[in-house]
Coordinates of C-alpha atoms and ligand atoms in Angstrom, one line a residue:
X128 CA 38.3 -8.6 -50.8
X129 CA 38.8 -12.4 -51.1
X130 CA 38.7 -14.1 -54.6
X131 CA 36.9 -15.7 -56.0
X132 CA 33.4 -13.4 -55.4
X133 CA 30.4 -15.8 -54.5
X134 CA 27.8 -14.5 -56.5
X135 CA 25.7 -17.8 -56.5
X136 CA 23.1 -17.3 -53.5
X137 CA 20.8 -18.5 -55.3
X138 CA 22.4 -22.3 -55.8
X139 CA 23.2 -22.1 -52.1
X140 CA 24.7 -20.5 -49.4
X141 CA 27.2 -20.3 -46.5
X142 CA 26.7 -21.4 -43.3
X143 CA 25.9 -18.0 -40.7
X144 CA 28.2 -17.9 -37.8
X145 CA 25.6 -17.7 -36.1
X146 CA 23.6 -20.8 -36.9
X147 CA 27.0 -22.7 -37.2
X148 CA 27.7 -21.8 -33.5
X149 CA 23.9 -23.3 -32.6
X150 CA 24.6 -26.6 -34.3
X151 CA 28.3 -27.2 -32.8
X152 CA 27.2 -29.0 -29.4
X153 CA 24.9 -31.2 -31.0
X154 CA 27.6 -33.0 -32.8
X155 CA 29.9 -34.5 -29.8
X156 CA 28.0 -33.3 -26.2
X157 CA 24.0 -34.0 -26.8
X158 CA 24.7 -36.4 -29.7
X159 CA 21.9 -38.2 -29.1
X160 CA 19.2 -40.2 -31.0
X161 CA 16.0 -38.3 -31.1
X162 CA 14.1 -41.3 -30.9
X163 CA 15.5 -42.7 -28.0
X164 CA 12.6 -42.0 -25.4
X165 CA 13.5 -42.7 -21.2
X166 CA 17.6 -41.3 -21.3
X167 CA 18.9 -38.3 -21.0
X168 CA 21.0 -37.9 -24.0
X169 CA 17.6 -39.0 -26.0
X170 CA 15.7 -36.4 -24.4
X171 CA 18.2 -33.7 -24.7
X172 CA 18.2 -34.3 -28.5
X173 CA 14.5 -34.6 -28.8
X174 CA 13.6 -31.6 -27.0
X175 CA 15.6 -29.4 -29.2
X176 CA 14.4 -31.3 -32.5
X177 CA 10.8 -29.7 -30.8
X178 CA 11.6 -26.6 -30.2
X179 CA 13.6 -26.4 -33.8
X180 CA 10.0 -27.5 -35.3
X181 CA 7.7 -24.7 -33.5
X182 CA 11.0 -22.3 -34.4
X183 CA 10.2 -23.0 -38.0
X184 CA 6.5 -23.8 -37.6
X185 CA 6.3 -20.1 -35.7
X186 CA 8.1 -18.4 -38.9
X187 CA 5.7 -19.5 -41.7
X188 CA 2.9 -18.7 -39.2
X189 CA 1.9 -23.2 -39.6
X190 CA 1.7 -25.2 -36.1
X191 CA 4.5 -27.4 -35.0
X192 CA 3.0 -30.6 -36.0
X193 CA 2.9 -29.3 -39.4
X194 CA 6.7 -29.7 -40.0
X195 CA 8.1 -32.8 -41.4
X196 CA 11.5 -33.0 -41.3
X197 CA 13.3 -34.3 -44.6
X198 CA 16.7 -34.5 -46.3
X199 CA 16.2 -31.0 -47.9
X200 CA 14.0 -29.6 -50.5
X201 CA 14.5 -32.2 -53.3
X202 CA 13.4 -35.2 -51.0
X203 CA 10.1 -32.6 -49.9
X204 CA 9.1 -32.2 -53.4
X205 CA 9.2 -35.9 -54.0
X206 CA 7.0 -36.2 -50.5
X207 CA 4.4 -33.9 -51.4
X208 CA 3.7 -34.9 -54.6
X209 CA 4.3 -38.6 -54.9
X210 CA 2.6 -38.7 -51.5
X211 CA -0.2 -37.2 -52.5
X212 CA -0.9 -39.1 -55.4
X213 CA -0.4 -42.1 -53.4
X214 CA -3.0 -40.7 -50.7
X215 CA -5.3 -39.3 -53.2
X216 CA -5.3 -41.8 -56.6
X217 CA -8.6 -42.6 -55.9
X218 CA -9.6 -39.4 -56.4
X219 CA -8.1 -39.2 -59.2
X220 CA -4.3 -39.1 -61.5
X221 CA -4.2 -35.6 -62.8
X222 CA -1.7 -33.0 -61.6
X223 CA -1.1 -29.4 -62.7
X224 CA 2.1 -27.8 -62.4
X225 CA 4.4 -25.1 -65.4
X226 CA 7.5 -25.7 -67.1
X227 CA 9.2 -23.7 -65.4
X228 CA 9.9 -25.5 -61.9
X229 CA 12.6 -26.9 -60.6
X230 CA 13.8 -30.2 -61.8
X231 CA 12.7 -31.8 -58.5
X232 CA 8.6 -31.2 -59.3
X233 CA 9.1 -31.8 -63.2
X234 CA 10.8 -35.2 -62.7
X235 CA 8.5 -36.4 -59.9
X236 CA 5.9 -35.6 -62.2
X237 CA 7.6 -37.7 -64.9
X238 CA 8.4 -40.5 -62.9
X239 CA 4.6 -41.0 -61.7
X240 CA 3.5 -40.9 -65.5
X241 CA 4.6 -44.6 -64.9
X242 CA 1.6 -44.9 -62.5
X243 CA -0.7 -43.7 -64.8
X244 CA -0.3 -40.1 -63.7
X245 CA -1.4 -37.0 -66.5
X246 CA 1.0 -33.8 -65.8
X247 CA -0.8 -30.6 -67.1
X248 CA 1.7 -27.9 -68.1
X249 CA 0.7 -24.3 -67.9
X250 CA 1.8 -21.9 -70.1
X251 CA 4.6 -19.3 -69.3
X252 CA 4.5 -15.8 -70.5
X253 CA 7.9 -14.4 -71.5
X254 CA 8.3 -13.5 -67.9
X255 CA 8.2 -16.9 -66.4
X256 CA 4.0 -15.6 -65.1
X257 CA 1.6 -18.8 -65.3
X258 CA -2.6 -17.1 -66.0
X259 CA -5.2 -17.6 -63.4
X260 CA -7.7 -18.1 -65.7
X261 CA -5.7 -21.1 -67.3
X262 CA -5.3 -22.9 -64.1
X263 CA -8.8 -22.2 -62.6
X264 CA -9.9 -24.0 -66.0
X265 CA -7.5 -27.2 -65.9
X266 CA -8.6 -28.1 -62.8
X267 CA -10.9 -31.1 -63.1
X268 CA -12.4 -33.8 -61.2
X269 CA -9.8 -35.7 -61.5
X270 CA -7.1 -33.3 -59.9
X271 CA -5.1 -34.4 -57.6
X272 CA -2.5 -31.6 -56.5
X273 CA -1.2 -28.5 -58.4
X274 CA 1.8 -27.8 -57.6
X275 CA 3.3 -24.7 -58.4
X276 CA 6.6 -22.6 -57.1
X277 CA 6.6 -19.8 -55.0
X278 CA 10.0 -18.2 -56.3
X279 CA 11.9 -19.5 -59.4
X280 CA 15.3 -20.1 -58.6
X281 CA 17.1 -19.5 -62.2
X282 CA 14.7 -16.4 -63.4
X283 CA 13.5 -15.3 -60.5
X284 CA 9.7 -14.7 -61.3
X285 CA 7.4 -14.8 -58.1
X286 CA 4.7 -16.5 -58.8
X287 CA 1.4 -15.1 -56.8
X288 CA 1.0 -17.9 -54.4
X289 CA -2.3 -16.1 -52.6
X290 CA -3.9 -16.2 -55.8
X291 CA -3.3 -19.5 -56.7
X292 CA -4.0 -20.7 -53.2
X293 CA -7.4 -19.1 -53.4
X294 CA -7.7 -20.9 -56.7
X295 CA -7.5 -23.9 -55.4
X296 CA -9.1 -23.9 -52.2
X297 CA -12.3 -22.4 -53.9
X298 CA -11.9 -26.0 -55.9
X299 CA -11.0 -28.1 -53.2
X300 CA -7.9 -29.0 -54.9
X301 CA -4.4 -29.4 -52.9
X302 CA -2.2 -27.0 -53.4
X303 CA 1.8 -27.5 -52.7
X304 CA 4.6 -25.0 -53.7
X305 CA 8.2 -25.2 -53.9
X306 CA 9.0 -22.4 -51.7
X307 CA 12.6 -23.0 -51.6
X308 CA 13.7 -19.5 -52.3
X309 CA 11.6 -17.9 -51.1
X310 CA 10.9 -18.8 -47.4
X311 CA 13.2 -17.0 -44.8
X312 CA 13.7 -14.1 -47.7
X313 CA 10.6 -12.9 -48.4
X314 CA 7.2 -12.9 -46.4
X315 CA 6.0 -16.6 -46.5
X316 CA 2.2 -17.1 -44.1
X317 CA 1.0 -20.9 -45.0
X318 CA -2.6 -19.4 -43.4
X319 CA -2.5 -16.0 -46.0
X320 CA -1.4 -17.7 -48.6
X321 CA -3.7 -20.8 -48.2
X322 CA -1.0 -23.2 -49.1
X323 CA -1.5 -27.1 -47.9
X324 CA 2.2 -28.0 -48.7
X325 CA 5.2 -26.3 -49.0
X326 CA 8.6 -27.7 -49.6
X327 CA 11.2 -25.9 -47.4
X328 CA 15.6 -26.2 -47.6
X329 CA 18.1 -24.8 -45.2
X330 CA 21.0 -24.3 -47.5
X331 CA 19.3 -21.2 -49.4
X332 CA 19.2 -19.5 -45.9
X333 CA 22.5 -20.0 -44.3
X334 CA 21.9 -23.2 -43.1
X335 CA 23.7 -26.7 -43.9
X336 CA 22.8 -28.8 -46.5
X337 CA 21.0 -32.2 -46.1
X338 CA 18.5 -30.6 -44.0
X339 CA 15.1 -29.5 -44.9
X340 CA 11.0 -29.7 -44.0
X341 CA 8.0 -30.4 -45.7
X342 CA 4.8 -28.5 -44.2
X343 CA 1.6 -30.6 -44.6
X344 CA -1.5 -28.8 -43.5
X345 CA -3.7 -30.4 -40.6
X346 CA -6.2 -32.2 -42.4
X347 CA -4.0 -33.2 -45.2
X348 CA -1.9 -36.4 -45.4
X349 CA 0.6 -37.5 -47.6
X350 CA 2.1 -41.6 -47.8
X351 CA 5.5 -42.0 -46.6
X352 CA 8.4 -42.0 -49.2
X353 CA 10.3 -43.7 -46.7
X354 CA 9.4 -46.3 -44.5
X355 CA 10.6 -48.0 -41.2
X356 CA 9.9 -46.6 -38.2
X357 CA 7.1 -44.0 -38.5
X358 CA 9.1 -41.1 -37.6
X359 CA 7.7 -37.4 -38.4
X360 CA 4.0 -38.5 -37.9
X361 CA 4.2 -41.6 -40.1
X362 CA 5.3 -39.4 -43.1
X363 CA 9.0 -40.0 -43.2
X364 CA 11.0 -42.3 -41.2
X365 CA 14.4 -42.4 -40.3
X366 CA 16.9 -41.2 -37.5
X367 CA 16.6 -37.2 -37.6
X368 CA 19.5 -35.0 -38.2
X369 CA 19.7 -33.4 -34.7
X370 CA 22.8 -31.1 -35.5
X371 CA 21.2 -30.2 -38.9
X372 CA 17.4 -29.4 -37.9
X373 CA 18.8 -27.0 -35.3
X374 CA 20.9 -25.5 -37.7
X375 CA 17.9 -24.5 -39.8
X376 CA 15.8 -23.5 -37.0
X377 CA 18.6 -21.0 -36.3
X378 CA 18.9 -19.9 -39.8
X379 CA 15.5 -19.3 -40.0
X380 CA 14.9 -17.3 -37.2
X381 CA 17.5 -15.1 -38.0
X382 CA 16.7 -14.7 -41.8
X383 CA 13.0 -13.5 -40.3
X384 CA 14.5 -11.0 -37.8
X385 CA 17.1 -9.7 -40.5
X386 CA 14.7 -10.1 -43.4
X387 CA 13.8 -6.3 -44.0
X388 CA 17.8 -5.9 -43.5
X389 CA 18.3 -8.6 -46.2
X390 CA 16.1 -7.6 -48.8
X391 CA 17.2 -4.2 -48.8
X392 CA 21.0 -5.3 -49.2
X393 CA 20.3 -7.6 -51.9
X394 CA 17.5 -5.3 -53.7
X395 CA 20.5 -2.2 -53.9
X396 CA 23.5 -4.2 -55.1
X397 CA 21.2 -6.3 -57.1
X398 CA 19.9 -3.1 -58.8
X399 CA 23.5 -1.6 -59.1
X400 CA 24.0 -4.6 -61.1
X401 CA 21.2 -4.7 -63.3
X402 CA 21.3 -1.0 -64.2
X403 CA 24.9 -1.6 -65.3
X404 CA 24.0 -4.3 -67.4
X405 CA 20.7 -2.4 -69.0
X406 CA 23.0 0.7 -70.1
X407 CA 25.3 -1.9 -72.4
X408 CA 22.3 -2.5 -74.5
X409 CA 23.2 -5.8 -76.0
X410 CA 21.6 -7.6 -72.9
X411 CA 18.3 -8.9 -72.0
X412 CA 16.9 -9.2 -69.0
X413 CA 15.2 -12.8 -68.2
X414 CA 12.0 -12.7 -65.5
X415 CA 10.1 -9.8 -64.2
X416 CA 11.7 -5.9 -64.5
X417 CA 13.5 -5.3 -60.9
X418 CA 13.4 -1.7 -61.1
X419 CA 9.6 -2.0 -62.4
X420 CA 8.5 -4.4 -60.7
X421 CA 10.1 -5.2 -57.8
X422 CA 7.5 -7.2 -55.7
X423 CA 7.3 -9.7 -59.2
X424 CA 10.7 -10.8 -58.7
X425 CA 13.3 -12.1 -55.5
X426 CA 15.4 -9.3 -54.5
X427 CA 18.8 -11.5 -54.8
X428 CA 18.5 -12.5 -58.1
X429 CA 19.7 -11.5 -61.4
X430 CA 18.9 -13.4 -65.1
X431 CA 20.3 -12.1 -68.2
X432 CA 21.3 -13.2 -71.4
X433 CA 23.5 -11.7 -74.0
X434 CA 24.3 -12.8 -77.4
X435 CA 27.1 -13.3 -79.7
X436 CA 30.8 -12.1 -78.9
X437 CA 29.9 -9.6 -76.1
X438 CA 27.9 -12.9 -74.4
X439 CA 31.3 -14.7 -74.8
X440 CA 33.5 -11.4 -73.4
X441 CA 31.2 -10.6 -70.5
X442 CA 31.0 -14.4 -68.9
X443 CA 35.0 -14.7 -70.1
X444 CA 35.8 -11.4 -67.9
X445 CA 34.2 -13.2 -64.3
X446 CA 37.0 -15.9 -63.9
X447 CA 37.0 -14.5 -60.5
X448 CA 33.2 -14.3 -59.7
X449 CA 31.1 -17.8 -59.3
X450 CA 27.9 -17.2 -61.0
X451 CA 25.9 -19.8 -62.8
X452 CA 26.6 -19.1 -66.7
X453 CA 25.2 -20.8 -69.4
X454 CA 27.0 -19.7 -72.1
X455 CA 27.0 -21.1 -76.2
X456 CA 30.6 -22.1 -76.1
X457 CA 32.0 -22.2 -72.3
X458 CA 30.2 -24.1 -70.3
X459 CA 29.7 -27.9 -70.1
X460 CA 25.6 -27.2 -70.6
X461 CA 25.7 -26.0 -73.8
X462 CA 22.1 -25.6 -74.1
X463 CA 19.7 -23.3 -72.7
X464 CA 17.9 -24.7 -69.8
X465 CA 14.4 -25.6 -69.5
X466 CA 13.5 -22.3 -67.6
X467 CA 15.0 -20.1 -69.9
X468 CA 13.4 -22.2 -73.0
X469 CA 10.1 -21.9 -71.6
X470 CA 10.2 -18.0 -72.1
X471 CA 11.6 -18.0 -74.7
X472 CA 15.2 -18.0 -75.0
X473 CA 15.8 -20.7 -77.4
X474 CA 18.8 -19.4 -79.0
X475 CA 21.5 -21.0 -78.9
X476 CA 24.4 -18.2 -79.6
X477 CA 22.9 -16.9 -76.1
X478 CA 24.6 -16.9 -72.8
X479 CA 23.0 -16.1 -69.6
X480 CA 24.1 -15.3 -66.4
X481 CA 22.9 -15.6 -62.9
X482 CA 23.6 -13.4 -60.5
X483 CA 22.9 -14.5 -57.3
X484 CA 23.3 -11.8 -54.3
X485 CA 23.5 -12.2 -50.5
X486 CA 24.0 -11.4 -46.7
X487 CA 27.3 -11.4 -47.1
X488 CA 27.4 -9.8 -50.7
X489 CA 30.0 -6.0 -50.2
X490 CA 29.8 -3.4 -52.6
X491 CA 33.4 -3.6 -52.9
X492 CA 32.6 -7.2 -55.0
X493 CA 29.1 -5.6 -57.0
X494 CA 32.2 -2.9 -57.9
X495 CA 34.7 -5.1 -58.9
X496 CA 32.2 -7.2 -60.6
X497 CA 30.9 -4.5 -62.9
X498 CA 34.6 -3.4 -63.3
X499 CA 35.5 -6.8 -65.1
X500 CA 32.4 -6.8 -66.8
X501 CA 33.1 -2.8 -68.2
X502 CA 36.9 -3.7 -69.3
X503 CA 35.2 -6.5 -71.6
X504 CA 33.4 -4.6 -73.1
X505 CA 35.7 -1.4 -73.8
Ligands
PLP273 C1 17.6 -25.6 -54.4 C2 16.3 -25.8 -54.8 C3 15.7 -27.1 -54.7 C4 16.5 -28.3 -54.2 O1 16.7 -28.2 -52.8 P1 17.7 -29.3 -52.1 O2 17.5 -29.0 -50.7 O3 19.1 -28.9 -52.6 O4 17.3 -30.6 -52.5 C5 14.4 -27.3 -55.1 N1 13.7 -26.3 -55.5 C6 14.2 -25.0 -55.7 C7 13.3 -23.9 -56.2 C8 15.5 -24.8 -55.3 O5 16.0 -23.5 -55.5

């Protein structure tokens, strides 16, 4: 076993072998610019940007000229939702979206209050679940986009993006999810699900970082973020990360080919974990039951919180595992994050631990894991 024990999949992953061996000729033999039309070293490069795009078009069941390329999933978030306000404001300034997304939607949302945008927050249940109902009713006239996630990256609550598509399409509303954590782990089908946009990373799939996608339906447009040159359909200029886009076309394809393998993996040693935790007693678990209700939650992720001194003991005891902790007294963030406030867990004597589980995740480190965690406690 090597130490430390990456138990953080869910902040980002390693690079596959696999997809690091598809990216390595694109950085000194077919180096060249994408855009550079009439040459061979241009063509090279542009042909495999291409047949990267249908590669990830083909794996979320979209068309190839659906796919704008981006910096990752932060810079797609700011895309589809400042672009969309910026395409639509004439239709109106109010947006939908919950509490509990990542920082990337809430923020965007914030920043365009200073256009004269309204944010409407759903409420949360104590699971991280938005209601139908609730959002079927705040949609208005005036609506411009909801935006909601498709897999929470800190609690892990799926949210029922078919539903919510329906939802919306029935009002004519657009509809754009943060599927970062959920595409290339779970089954993700833009026509099923009746998403318009959907933001899109490949370091959460054994990709690199610094690389990601934005899909825009046909039929929908969204005003560039960044301008100079008209790149990507006119929705995002600037010279395209060759090396990096056929990275994540390669780690896509092979997190849909391995996906059943995947979730199985990360479903057993995340269970191992969680029934561990559940027969200590002082912990609670944050986000849908996995044991329960499976199909409510990712299969690599993990929430929990503890309180007091066994909070304290527990985190203490993983010096030699990297999860994400927030804990009362150890860790810089002091305070309970946003997510976790939202349902609920607003004390402050709390800690709470993220497990995040993955491809490369042994039983050998779930064992040793739930080893450190057991001697704490005794
Ligand atoms: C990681 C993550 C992001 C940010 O993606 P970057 O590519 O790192 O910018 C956005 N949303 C969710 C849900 C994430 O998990």
């Amino acid at each position: 076993m090597n130490f430390p024990i990456y138990l953080d999949y869910n902040a980002t992953t390693p690079v596959d072998e696999r997809v690091f061996d598809a990216m390595k000729p694109f950085y000194m033999e077919h180096f060249g610019n994408a855009a550079s039309s009439g040459h061979a070293f241009g063509d090279r490069a542009k042909s495999a940007v291409e047949s990267a795009r249908a590669t990830i078009a083909n794996a979320i069941n979209a068309s190839p000229e659906e796919i704008i390329f981006t910096s990752g999933a932060t810079e797609s978030n700011n895309l589809a939702i400042k672009g969309a306000y910026r395409m639509l404001a004439q239709k109106g300034n109010h947006c939908i979206t919950a509490p509990t997304e990542h920082k990337a939607v809430l923020d965007t949302c914030k920043s365009l209050e200073k256009e004269g945008v309204k944010t409407t927050f759903l409420s949360v249940d104590n699971d991280g679940n938005i209601n139908l109902s609730e959002l079927a009713d705040a949609i208005d006239e005036h609506t411009f986009l909801v935006t909601l996630m498709h897999g929470n990256n800190e609690i892990g609550t799926l949210h029922d993006i078919q539903k919510i598509g329906e939802c919306c399409r029935e009002k004519g509303v657009w509809f754009h999810t943060d599927s970062t954590q959920t595409i290339g782990k779970i089954p993700f089908d833009v026509q099923i699900m009746l998403v318009d946009m959907a933001s899109l990373t490949a370091h959460k799939i054994y990709g690199p970082k610094g690389v990601g996608a934005l899909y825009v339906r046909k039929g929908c447009k969204v005003i560039p973020q960044i301008d100079g040159g008209g790149h990507e359909s006119g929705m995002r200029s600037g010279t395209l990360n060759v090396p990096g886009i056929v990275g994540f076309a390669k780690a896509i394809e092979v997190a849909v080919s391995d996906m059943e393998r995947d979730i199985a993996h990360c479903t057993h040693l995340r269970n191992r974990l969680w029934e561990f935790l559940k027969s200590l007693g002082c912990v609670t678990l944050n986000g849908p039951n996995p044991l329960t209700h499976p199909q409510n939650r990712l299969p690599n992720n993990l929430s929990v919180s503890i309180s007091g001194d066994n909070g304290e003991l527990i985190a203490g005891s993983l010096f030699n595992v990297a999860v994400s902790s927030r804990s009362a007294c150890t860790s810089a963030s002091s305070e309970p994050s946003h997510v976790l406030r939202s349902i609920g867990r607003t004390d402050s004597n709390l800690t709470t631990l993220r497990f995040g589980i993955g491809r490369m995740t042994t039983d050998e480190e779930i064992d040793y894991t739930i080893e450190c965690m057991r001697s704490a406690v005794e």
